[in-house]
Coordinates of C-alpha atoms in Angstrom, one line a residue:
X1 CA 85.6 95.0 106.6
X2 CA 85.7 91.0 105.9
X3 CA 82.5 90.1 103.4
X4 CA 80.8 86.7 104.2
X5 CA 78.5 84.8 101.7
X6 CA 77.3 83.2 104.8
X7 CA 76.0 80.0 102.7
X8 CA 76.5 76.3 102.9
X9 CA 77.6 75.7 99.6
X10 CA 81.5 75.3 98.7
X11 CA 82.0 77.8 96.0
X12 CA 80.5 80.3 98.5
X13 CA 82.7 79.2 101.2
X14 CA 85.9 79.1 98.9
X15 CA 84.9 83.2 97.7
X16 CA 84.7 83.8 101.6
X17 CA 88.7 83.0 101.3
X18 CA 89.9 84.4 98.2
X19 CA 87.2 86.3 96.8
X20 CA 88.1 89.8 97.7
X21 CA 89.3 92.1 95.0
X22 CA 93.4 91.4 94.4
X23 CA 93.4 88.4 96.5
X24 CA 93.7 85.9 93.3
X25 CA 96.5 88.6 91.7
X26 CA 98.4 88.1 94.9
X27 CA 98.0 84.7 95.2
X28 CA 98.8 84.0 91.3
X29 CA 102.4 86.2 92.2
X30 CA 103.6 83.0 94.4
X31 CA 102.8 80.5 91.8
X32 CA 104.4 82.4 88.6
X33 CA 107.2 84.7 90.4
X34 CA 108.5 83.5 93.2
X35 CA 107.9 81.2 96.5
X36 CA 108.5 84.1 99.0
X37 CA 107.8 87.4 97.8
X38 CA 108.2 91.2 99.6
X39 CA 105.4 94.2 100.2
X40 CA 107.4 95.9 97.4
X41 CA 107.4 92.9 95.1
X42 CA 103.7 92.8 95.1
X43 CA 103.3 96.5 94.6
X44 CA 105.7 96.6 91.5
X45 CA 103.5 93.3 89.8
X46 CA 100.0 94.9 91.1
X47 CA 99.7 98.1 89.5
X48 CA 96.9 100.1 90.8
X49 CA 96.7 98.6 94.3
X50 CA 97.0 100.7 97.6
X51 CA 99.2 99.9 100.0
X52 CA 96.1 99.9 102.4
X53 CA 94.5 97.2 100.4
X54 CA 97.8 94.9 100.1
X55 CA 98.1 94.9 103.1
X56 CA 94.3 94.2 104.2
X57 CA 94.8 91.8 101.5
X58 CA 97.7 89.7 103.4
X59 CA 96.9 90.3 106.6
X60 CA 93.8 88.3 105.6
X61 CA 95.3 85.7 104.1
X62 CA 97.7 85.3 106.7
X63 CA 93.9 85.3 109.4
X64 CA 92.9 82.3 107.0
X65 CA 96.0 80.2 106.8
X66 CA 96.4 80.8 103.3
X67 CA 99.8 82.5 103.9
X68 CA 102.6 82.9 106.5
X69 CA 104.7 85.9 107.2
X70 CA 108.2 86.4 108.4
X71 CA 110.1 88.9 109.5
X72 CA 113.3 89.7 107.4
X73 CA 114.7 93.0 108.4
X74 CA 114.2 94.6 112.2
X75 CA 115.5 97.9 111.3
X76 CA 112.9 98.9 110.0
X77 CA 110.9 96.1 110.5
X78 CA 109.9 94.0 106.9
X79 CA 107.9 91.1 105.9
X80 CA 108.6 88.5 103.8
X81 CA 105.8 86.2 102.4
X82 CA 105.3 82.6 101.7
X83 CA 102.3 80.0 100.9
X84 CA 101.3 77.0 103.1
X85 CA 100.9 73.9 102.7
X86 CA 97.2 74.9 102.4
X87 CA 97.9 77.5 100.1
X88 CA 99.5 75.8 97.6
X89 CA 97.0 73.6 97.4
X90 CA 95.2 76.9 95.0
X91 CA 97.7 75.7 92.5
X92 CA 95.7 74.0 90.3
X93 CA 93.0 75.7 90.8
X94 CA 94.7 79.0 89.5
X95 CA 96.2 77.1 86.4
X96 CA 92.4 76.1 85.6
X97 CA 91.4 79.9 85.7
X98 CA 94.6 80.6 83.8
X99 CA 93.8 77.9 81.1
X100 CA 90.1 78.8 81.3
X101 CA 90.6 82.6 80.8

């Protein structure tokens, strides 16, 4: 079930994109591990997260064009995972929660 703020103000609009629970933990994976990650590389980092919710997770941010998906392996079928342009754009904004916290 997507959550809306459903306000004109920017910070709301910006935790309408990333402000589910996990969504900064994946999202801070492509900026300190790697450029394309796997399901399984984001289950081994995230302890505690359900397969249910990563996947909720990037099928969302895939919805908002945070993210782009490609398949890497048809039998079975497996994802691989990589920012857009308009994801990496978080960049700094994660280093400033990094530095901050």
């Amino acid at each position: 079930m997507e959550r809306s703020y459903q306000l004109d103000c920017l910070v709301a609009r910006t935790l309408d994109l990333i402000g589910e629970l996990w969504t900064l933990l994946i999202l801070r994976d492509f900026f300190i591990k790697a450029e394309v990650l796997r399901f399984g590389d984001f289950e081994t980092s995230l302890s505690g997260i359900t397969p249910a919710v990563l996947s909720a997770r990037l099928k969302e941010l895939e919805k908002k064009g945070i993210i782009v998906r490609k398949l890497y392996s048809e039998h079975p079928p497996r994802m691989e995972y990589r920012l857009t342009p308009f994801g990496k754009t978080l960049g700094p904004v994660l280093k400033s929660l990094r530095e901050w916290g």
